[in-house]
Short mmCIF file of C-alpha atoms in Angstrom, two decimals:
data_model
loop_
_atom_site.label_atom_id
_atom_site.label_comp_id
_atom_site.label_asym_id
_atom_site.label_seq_id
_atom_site.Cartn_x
_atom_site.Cartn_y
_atom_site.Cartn_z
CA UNK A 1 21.06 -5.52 6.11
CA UNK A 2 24.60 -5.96 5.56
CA UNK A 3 25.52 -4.25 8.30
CA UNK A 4 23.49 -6.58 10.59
CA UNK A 5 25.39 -9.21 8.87
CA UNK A 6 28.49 -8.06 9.83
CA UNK A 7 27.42 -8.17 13.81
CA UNK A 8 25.72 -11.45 13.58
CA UNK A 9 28.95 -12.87 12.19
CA UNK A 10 30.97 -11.51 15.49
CA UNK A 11 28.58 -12.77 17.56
CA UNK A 12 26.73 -15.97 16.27
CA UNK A 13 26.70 -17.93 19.30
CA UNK A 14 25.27 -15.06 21.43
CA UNK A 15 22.37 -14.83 18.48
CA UNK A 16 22.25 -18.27 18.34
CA UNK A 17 22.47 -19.23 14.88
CA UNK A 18 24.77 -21.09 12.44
CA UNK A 19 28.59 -19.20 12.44
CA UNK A 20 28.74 -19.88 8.53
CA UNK A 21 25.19 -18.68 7.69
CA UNK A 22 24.18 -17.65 4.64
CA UNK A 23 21.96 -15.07 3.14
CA UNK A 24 19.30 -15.59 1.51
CA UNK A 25 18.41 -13.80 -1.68
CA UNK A 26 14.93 -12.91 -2.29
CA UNK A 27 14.26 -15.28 -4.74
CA UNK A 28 15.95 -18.18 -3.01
CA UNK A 29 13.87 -17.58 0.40
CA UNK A 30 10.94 -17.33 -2.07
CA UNK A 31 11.73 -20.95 -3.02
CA UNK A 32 12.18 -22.07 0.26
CA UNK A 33 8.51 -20.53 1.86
CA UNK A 34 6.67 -22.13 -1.62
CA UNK A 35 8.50 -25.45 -0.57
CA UNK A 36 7.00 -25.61 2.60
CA UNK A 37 3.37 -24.14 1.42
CA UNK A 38 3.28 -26.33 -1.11
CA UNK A 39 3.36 -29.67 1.09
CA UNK A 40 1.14 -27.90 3.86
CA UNK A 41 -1.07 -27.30 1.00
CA UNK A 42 -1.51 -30.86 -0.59
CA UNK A 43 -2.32 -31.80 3.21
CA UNK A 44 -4.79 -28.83 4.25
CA UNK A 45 -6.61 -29.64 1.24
CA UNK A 46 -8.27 -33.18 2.17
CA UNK A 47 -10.29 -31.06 4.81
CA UNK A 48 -9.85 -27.51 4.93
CA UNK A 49 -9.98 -25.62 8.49
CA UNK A 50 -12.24 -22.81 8.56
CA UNK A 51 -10.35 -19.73 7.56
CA UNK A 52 -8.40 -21.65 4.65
CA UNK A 53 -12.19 -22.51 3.59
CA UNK A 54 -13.60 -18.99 3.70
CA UNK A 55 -10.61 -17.44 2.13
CA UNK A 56 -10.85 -19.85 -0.89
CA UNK A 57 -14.84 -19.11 -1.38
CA UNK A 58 -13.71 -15.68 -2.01
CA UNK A 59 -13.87 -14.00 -5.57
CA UNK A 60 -9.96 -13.09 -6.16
CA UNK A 61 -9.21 -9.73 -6.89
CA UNK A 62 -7.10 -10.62 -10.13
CA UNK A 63 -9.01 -12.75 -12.96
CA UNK A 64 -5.56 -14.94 -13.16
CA UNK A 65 -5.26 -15.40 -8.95
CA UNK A 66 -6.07 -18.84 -8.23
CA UNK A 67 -6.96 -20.68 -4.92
CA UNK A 68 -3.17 -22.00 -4.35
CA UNK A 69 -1.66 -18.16 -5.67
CA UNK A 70 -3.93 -16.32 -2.98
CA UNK A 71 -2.83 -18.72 0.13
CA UNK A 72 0.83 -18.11 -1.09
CA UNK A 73 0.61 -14.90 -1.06
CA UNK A 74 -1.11 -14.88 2.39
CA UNK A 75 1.92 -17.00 3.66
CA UNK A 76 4.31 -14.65 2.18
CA UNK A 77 2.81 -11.65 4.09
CA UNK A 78 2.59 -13.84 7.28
CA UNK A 79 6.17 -14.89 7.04
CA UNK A 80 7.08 -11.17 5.71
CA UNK A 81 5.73 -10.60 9.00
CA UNK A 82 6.36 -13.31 11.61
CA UNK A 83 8.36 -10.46 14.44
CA UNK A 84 4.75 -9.53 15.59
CA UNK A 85 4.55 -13.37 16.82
CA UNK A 86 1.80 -12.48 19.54
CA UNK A 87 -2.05 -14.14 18.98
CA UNK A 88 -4.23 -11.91 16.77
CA UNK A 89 -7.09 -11.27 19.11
CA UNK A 90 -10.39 -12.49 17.50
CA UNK A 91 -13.02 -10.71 18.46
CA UNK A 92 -16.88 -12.54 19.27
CA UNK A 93 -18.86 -12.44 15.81
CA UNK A 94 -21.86 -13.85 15.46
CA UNK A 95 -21.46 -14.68 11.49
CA UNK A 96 -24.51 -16.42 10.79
CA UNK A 97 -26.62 -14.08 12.29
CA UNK A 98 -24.75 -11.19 10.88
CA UNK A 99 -25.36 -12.96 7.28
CA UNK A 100 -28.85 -14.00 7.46
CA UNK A 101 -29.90 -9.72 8.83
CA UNK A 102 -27.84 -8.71 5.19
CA UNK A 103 -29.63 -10.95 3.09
CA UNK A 104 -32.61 -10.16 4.40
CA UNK A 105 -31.66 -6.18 3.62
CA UNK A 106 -30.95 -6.93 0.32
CA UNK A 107 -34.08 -8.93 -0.52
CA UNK A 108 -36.30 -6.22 0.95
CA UNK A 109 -34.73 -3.38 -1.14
CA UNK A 110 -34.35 -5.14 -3.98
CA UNK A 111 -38.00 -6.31 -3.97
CA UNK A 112 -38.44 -2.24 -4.93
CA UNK A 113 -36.67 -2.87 -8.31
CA UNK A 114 -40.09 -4.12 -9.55
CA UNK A 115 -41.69 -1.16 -9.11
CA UNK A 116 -39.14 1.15 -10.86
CA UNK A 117 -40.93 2.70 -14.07
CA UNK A 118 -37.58 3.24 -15.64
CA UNK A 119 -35.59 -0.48 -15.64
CA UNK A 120 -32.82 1.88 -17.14
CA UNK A 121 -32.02 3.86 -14.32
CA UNK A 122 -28.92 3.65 -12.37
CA UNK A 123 -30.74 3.47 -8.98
CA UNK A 124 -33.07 0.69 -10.47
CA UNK A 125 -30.38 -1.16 -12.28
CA UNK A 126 -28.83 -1.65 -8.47
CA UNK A 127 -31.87 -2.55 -7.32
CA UNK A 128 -32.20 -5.38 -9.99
CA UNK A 129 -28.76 -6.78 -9.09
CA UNK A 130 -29.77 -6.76 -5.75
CA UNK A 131 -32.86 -8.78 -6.22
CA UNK A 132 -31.01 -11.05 -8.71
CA UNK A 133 -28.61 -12.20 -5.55
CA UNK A 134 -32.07 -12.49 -3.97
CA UNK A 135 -33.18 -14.93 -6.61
CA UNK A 136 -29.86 -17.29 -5.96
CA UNK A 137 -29.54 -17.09 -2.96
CA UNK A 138 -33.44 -18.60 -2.33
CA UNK A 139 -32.55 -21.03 -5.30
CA UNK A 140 -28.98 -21.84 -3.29
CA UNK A 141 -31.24 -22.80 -0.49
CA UNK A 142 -34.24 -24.55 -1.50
CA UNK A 143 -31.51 -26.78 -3.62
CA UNK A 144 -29.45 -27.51 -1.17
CA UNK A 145 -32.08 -27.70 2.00
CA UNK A 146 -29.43 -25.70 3.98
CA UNK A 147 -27.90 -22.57 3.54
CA UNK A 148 -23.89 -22.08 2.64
CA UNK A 149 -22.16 -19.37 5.03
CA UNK A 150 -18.91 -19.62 3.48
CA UNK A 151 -20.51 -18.47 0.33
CA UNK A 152 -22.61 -15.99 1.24
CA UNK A 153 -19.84 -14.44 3.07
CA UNK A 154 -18.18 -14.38 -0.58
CA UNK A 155 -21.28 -13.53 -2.72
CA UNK A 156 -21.82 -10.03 0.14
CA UNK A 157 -18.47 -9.20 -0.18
CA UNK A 158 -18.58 -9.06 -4.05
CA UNK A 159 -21.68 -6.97 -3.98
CA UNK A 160 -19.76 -4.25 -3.46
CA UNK A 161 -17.50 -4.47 -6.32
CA UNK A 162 -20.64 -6.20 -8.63
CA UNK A 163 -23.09 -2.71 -8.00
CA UNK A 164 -23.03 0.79 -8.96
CA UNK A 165 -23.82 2.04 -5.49
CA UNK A 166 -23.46 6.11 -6.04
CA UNK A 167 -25.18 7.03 -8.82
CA UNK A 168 -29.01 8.03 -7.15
CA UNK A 169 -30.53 8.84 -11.04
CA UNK A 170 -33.25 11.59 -11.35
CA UNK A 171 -36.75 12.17 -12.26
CA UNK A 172 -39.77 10.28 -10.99
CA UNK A 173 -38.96 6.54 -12.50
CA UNK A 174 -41.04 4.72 -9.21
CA UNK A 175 -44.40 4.20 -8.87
CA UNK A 176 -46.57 6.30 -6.62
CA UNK A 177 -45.56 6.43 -2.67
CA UNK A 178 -42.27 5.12 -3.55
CA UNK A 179 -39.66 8.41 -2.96
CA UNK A 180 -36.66 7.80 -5.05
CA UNK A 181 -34.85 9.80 -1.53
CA UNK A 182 -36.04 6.96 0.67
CA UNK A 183 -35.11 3.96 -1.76
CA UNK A 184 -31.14 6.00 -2.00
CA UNK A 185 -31.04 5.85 1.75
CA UNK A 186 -32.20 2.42 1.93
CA UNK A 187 -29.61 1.81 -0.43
CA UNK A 188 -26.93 3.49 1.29
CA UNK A 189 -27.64 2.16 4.48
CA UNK A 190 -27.38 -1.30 3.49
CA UNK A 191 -24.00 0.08 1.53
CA UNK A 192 -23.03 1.03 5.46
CA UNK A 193 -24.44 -2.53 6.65
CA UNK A 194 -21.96 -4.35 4.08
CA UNK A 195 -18.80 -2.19 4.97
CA UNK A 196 -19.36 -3.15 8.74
CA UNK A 197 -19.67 -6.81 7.79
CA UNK A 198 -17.00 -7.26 5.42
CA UNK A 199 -14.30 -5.35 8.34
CA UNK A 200 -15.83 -8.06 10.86
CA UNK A 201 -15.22 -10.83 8.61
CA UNK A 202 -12.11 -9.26 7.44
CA UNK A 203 -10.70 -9.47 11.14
CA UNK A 204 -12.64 -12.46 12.13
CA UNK A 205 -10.82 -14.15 9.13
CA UNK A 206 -7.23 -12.53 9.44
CA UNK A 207 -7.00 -14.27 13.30
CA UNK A 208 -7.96 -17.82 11.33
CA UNK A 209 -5.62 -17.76 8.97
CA UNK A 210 -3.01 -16.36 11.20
CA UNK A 211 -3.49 -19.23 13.44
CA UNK A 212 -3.80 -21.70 10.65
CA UNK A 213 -0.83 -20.84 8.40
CA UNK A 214 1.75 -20.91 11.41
CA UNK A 215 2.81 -24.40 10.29
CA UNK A 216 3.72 -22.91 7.24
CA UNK A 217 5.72 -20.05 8.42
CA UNK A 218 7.50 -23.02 10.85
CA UNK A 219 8.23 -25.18 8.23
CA UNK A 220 9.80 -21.99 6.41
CA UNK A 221 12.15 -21.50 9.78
CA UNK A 222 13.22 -25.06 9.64
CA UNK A 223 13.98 -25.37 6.08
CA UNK A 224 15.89 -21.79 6.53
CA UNK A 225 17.52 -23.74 9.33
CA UNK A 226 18.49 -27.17 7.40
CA UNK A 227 20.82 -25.20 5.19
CA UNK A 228 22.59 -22.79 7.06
CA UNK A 229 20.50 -19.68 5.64
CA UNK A 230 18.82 -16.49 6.69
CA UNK A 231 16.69 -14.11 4.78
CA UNK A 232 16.69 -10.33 5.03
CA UNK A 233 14.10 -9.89 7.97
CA UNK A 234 16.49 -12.42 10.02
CA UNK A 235 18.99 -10.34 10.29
CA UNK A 236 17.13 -7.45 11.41
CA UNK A 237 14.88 -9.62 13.51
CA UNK A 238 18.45 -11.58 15.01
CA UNK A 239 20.44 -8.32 15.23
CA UNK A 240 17.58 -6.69 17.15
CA UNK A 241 17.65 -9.42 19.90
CA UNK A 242 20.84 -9.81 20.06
CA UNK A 243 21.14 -5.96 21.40
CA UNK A 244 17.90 -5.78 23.33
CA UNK A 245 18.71 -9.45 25.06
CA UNK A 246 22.38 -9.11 25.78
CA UNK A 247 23.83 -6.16 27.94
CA UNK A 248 27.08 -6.65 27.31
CA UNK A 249 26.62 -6.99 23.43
CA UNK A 250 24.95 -4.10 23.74
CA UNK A 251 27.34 -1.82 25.61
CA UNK A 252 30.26 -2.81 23.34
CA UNK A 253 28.18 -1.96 20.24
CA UNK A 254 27.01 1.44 21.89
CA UNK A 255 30.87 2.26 22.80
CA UNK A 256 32.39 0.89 19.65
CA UNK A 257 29.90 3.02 16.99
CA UNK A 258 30.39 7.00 18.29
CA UNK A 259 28.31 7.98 15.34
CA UNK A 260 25.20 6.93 13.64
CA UNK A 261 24.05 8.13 10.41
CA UNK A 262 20.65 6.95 9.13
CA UNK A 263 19.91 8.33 5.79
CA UNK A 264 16.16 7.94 4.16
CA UNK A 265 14.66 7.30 7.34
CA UNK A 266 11.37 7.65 6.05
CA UNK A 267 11.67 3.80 4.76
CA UNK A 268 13.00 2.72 7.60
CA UNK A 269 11.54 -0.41 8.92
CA UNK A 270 10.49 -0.75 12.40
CA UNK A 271 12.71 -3.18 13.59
CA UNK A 272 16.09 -1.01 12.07
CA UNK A 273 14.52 1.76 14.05
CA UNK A 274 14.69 -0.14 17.24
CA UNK A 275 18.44 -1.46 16.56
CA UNK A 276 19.24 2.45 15.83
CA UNK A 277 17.38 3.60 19.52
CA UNK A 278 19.15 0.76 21.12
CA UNK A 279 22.63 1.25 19.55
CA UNK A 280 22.47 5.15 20.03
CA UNK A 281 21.37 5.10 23.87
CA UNK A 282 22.81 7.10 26.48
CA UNK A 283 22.27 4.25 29.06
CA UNK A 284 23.65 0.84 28.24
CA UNK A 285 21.46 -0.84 30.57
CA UNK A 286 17.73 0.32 29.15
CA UNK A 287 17.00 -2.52 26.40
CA UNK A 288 13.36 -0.79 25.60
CA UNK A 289 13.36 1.03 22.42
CA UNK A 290 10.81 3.33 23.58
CA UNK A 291 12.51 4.55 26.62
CA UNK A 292 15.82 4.86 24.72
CA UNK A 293 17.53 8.65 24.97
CA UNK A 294 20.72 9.26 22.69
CA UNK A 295 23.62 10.30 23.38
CA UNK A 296 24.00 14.13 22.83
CA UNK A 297 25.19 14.12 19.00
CA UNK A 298 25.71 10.74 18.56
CA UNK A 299 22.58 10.37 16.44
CA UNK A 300 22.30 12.12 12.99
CA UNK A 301 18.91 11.08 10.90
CA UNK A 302 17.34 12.54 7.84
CA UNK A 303 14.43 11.83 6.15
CA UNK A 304 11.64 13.50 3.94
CA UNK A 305 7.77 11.65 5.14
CA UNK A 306 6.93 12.79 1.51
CA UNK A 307 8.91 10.78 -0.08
CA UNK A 308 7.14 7.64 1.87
CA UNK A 309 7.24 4.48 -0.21
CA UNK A 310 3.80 3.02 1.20
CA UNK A 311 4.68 -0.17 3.19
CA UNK A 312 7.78 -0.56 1.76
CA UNK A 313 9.42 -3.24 3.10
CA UNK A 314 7.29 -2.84 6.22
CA UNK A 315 8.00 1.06 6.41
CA UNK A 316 5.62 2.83 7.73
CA UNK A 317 5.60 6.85 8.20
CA UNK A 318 3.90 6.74 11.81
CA UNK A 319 6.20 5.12 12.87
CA UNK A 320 8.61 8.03 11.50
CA UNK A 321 6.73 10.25 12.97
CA UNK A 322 6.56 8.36 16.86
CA UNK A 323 10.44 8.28 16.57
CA UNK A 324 10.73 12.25 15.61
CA UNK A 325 8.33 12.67 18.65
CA UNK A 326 10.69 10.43 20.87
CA UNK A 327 14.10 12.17 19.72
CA UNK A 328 12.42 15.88 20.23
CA UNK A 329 11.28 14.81 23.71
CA UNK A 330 14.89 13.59 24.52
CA UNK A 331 16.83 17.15 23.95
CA UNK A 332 17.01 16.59 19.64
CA UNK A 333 17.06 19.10 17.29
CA UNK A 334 14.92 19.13 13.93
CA UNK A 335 16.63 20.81 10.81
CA UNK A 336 14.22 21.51 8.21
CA UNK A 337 16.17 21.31 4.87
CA UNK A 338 13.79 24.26 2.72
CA UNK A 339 15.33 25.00 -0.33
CA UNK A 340 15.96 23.08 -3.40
CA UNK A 341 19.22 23.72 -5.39
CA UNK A 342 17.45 21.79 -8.35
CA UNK A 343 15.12 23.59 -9.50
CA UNK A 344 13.93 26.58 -10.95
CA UNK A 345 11.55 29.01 -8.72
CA UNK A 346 8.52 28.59 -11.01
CA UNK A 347 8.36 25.15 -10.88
CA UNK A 348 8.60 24.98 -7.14
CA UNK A 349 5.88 27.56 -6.82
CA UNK A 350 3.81 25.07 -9.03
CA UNK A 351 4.98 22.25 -7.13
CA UNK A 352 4.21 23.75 -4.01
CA UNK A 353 0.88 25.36 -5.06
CA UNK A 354 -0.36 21.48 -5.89
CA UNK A 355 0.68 19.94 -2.77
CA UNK A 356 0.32 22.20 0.19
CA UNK A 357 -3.73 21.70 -0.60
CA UNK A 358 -3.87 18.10 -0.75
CA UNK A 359 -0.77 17.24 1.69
CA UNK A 360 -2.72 18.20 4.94
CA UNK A 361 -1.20 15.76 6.90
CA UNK A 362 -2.87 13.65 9.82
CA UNK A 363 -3.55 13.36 13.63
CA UNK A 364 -2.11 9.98 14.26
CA UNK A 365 0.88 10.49 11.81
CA UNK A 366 -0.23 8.85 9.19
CA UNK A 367 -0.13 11.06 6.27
CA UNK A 368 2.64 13.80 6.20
CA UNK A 369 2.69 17.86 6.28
CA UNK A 370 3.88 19.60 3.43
CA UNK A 371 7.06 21.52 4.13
CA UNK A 372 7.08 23.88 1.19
CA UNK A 373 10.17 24.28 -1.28
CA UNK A 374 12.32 27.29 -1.34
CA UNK A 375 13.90 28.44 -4.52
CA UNK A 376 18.02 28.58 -4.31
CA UNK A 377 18.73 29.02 -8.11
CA UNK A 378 17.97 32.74 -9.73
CA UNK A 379 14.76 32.97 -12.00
CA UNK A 380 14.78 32.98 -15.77
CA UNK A 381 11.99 34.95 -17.53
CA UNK A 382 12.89 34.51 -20.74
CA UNK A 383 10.99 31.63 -21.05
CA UNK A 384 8.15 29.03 -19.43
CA UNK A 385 9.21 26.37 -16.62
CA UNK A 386 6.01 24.94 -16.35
CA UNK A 387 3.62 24.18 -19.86
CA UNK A 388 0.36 22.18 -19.58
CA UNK A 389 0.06 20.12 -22.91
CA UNK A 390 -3.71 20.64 -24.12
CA UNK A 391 -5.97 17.94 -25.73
CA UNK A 392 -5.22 18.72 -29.48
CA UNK A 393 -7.94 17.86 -32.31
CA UNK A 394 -9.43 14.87 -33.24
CA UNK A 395 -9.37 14.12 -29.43
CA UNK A 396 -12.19 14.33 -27.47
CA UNK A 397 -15.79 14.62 -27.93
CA UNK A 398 -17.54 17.96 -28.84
CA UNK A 399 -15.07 19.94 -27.22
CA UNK A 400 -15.19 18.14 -23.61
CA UNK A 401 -11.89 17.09 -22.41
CA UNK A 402 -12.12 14.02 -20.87
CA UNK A 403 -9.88 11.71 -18.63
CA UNK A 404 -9.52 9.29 -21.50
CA UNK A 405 -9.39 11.95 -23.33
CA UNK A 406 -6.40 12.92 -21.81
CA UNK A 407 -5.10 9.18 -21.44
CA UNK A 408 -5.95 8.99 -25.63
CA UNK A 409 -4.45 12.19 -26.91
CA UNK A 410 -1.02 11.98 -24.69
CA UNK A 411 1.53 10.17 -26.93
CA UNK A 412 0.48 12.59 -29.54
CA UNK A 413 0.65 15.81 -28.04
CA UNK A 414 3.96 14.70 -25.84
CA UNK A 415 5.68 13.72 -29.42
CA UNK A 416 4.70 17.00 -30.78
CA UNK A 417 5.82 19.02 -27.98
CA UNK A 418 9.31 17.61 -28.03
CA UNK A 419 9.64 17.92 -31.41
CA UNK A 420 8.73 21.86 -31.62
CA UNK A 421 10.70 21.82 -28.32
CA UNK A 422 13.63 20.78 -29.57
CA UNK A 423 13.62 21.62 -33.57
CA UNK A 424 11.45 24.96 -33.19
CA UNK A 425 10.97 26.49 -29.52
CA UNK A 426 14.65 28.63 -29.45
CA UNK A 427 14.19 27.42 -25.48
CA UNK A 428 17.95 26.52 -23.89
CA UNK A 429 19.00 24.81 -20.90
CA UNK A 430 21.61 25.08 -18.61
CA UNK A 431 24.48 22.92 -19.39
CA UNK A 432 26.22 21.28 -16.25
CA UNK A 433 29.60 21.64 -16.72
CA UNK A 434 30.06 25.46 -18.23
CA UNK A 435 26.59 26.32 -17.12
CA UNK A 436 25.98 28.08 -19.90
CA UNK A 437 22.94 27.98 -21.96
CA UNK A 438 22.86 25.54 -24.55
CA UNK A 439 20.34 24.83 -27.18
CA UNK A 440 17.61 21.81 -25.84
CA UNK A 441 18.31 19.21 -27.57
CA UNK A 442 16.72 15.20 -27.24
CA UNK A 443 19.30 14.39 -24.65
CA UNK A 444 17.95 16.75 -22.29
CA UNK A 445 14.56 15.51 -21.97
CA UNK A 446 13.07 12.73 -19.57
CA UNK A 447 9.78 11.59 -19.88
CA UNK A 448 8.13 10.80 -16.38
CA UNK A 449 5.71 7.99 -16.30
CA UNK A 450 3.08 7.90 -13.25
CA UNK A 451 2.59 4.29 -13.78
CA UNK A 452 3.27 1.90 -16.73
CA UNK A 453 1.12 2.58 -19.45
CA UNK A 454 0.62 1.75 -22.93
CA UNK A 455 1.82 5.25 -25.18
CA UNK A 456 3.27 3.63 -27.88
CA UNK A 457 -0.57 2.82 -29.86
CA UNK A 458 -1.41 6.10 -31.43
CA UNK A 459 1.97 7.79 -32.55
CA UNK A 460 2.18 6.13 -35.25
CA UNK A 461 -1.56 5.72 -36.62
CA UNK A 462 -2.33 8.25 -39.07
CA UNK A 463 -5.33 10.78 -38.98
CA UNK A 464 -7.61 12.32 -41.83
#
């Protein structure tokens, strides 16, 4: 980002925006796009247009998410967005129809619930949610003498998340004719019937909302605008037409940087990907991206599609991969960089054993090969690399271990390993700076953490 900075401020006429611009920080272009939601929304909501109306029908996904938090944060991705500035193509859906053929499904298989001998199994349980949505949905009607799309749309949506829709139960707990084998596939076929709907609707109401929050995402630009200030996806946006729009920007910028580095490329967004093609091109007059070739050596990248950050900040590892495939096809070379001077073999062989079965990669480049480690440092026998912690007593239920088992037991059985490891085990480490072995003490261990979690409830809570 600060690098497009720097060639915005040479060329600010040429990019056509304020010569003592400002950036942005996160949180002050956060302030700015609520600003402008915040009056769109005190206007939109004397008479909401139809995709604002739909999306505020629907259950949020977070108990604390209210109506004006889930438009913001639909803004937010709009705006995070606004490069692809094409119309979203909305497709012909008939929604009513669509709606009314569901409910219909649901009454009829839930109607079966009644004849379930067992009202405690899983399969009939479903079945009994499925005729309770029946049951107010005929009650929604008859009271209101018309029936309410918007919420139906919500209330078949939230089925989904409302019903336990794989367990199928056993034994014979329906009366006679009824084959608890044809009431699962009626159930999963109506499972099928709701995943269909809810991607129509999905898209249907992703092209209304696009459409309708654009005053929003203006309001942002002006605002931006009325004091002098960009945000972080200006500059790239900015930068990126000022070298595909003006040749002879472009062809100073190509002869002026002989080299190009590009380091974690994997979280490279796409529009930093198309500055890098353009600014690396052997031909100063192609301004497409795509069609860009490099100059022999002029481009160095590395990057690791493992190491993918999902999405962040609009990353995206096809797009990784369509670049590789573009620099290959132009005369590049691909390094792969094997061995890691970190760590000892036996933890790469467990690190590699884990991943190369689940890290399969993907046709369209979505999901990344697994490029196994090599070992650089020598092996040392003389003690483990790798220790799976077991569940220790009182944890767990007649000897099964369990996932909250595991979840339970782990502040426990971590404490207790790191206090024989360091106090009883006779294990040493490798000390940097004489590299030689050393004791472990507390200050060489880290404790990695998937995911925030709550460990601190049980080390202290005494056990008879």
């Amino acid at each position: 980002h600060s690098f497009c900075a720097d060639i915005l401020r040479e060329r600010p006429l040429e990019a056509g925006i304020d010569p003592a611009f400002t950036v942005a920080t996160e949180d002050d272009a956060a302030a700015l796009l609520e600003r402008a939601f915040d009056s769109w929304f005190q206007t939109v909501l004397e008479d909401p247009p139809e995709g604002v109306r739909r999306y505020l029908r629907r259950r949020p996904w977070k108990p604390d998410e209210g109506p004006r938090q889930r438009l913001l944060t639909a803004c937010r991705d709009l705006a995070d967005h606004r490069d692809y500035d094409r119309p979203w193509r909305r497709d012909a859906f008939d929604r009513e129809s669509a709606i009314d053929a569901l409910v219909e499904e649901a009454r009829a298989l839930g109607s079966l619930g009644g004849l379930a001998l067992n009202q405690y199994d899983p399969l009939a349980r479903c079945l009994a949610g499925l005729e309770a949505f029946s049951h107010r949905v005929a009650n929604r009607d008859a009271a209101a003498g018309t029936r309410d799309y918007d919420w139906l749309e919500a209330e078949l949506l939230a089925l989904d998340r409302a019903l336990d829709w794989n367990r199928k139960g056993r034994g014979k707990s329906f009366a006679d004719g009824i084959l608890r084998a044809d009431v699962v596939a009626r159930r999963d076929a109506l499972r099928r019937s709701l995943d269909r709907f809810r991607r129509a609707a999905d898209a249907d109401l992703a092209a209304c909302l696009f459409r309708e929050l654009q005053p929003v995402v203006q309001a942002y630009e002006n605002l931006k605008a009325s004091v002098g200030a960009l945000d972080f996806l200006d500059l790239l946006l900015r930068t990126r037409d000022l070298v595909r729009d003006h040749p002879a920007v472009r062809r100073d910028l190509q002869e002026r940087f002989g080299h190009i580095y590009v380091d974690e490329f994997q979280d490279t967004d796409p529009l930093q990907a198309e500055i890098v093609m353009l600014l690396a091109a052997d031909d100063p007059a192609q301004a497409d991206a795509r069609e860009c070739r490099p100059v022999p050596g002029k481009l160095f990248v590395v990057g690791d599609p493992k190491q993918s950050i999902y999405r962040f900040r609009r990353a995206d590892v096809a797009m990784y991969a369509r670049i590789k495939a573009q620099l290959v096809a132009t005369g590049a070379e691909v390094l792969y960089l094997r061995t890691s001077f970190r760590s000892v073999p036996a933890i790469q062989g467990a690190v590699n054993t884990s991943f190369e079965r689940v890290m399969q990669g993907s046709d369209d480049g979505s999901q990344a090969d697994y490029v196994a480690l090599a070992p650089h440092r020598e092996a040392d026998d003389s003690q483990p690399s790798v220790v799976a912690l077991p569940v220790p007593a009182p944890y767990g239920w007649n000897g099964r271990v369990t996932k909250a088992a595991v979840v339970e037991s782990t502040p426990d059985a971590v404490a207790a390993f790191v206090h024989w490891l360091v106090n009883d085990s006779g294990w040493t480490v490798e000390d940097p700076d004489s590299g030689e072995r050393v004791p472990v003490a507390s200050g060489h261990i880290c404790l990695l953490f998937r995911r925030f979690v709550q460990l601190r409830e049980d080390v202290t809570r005494p056990y008879v």
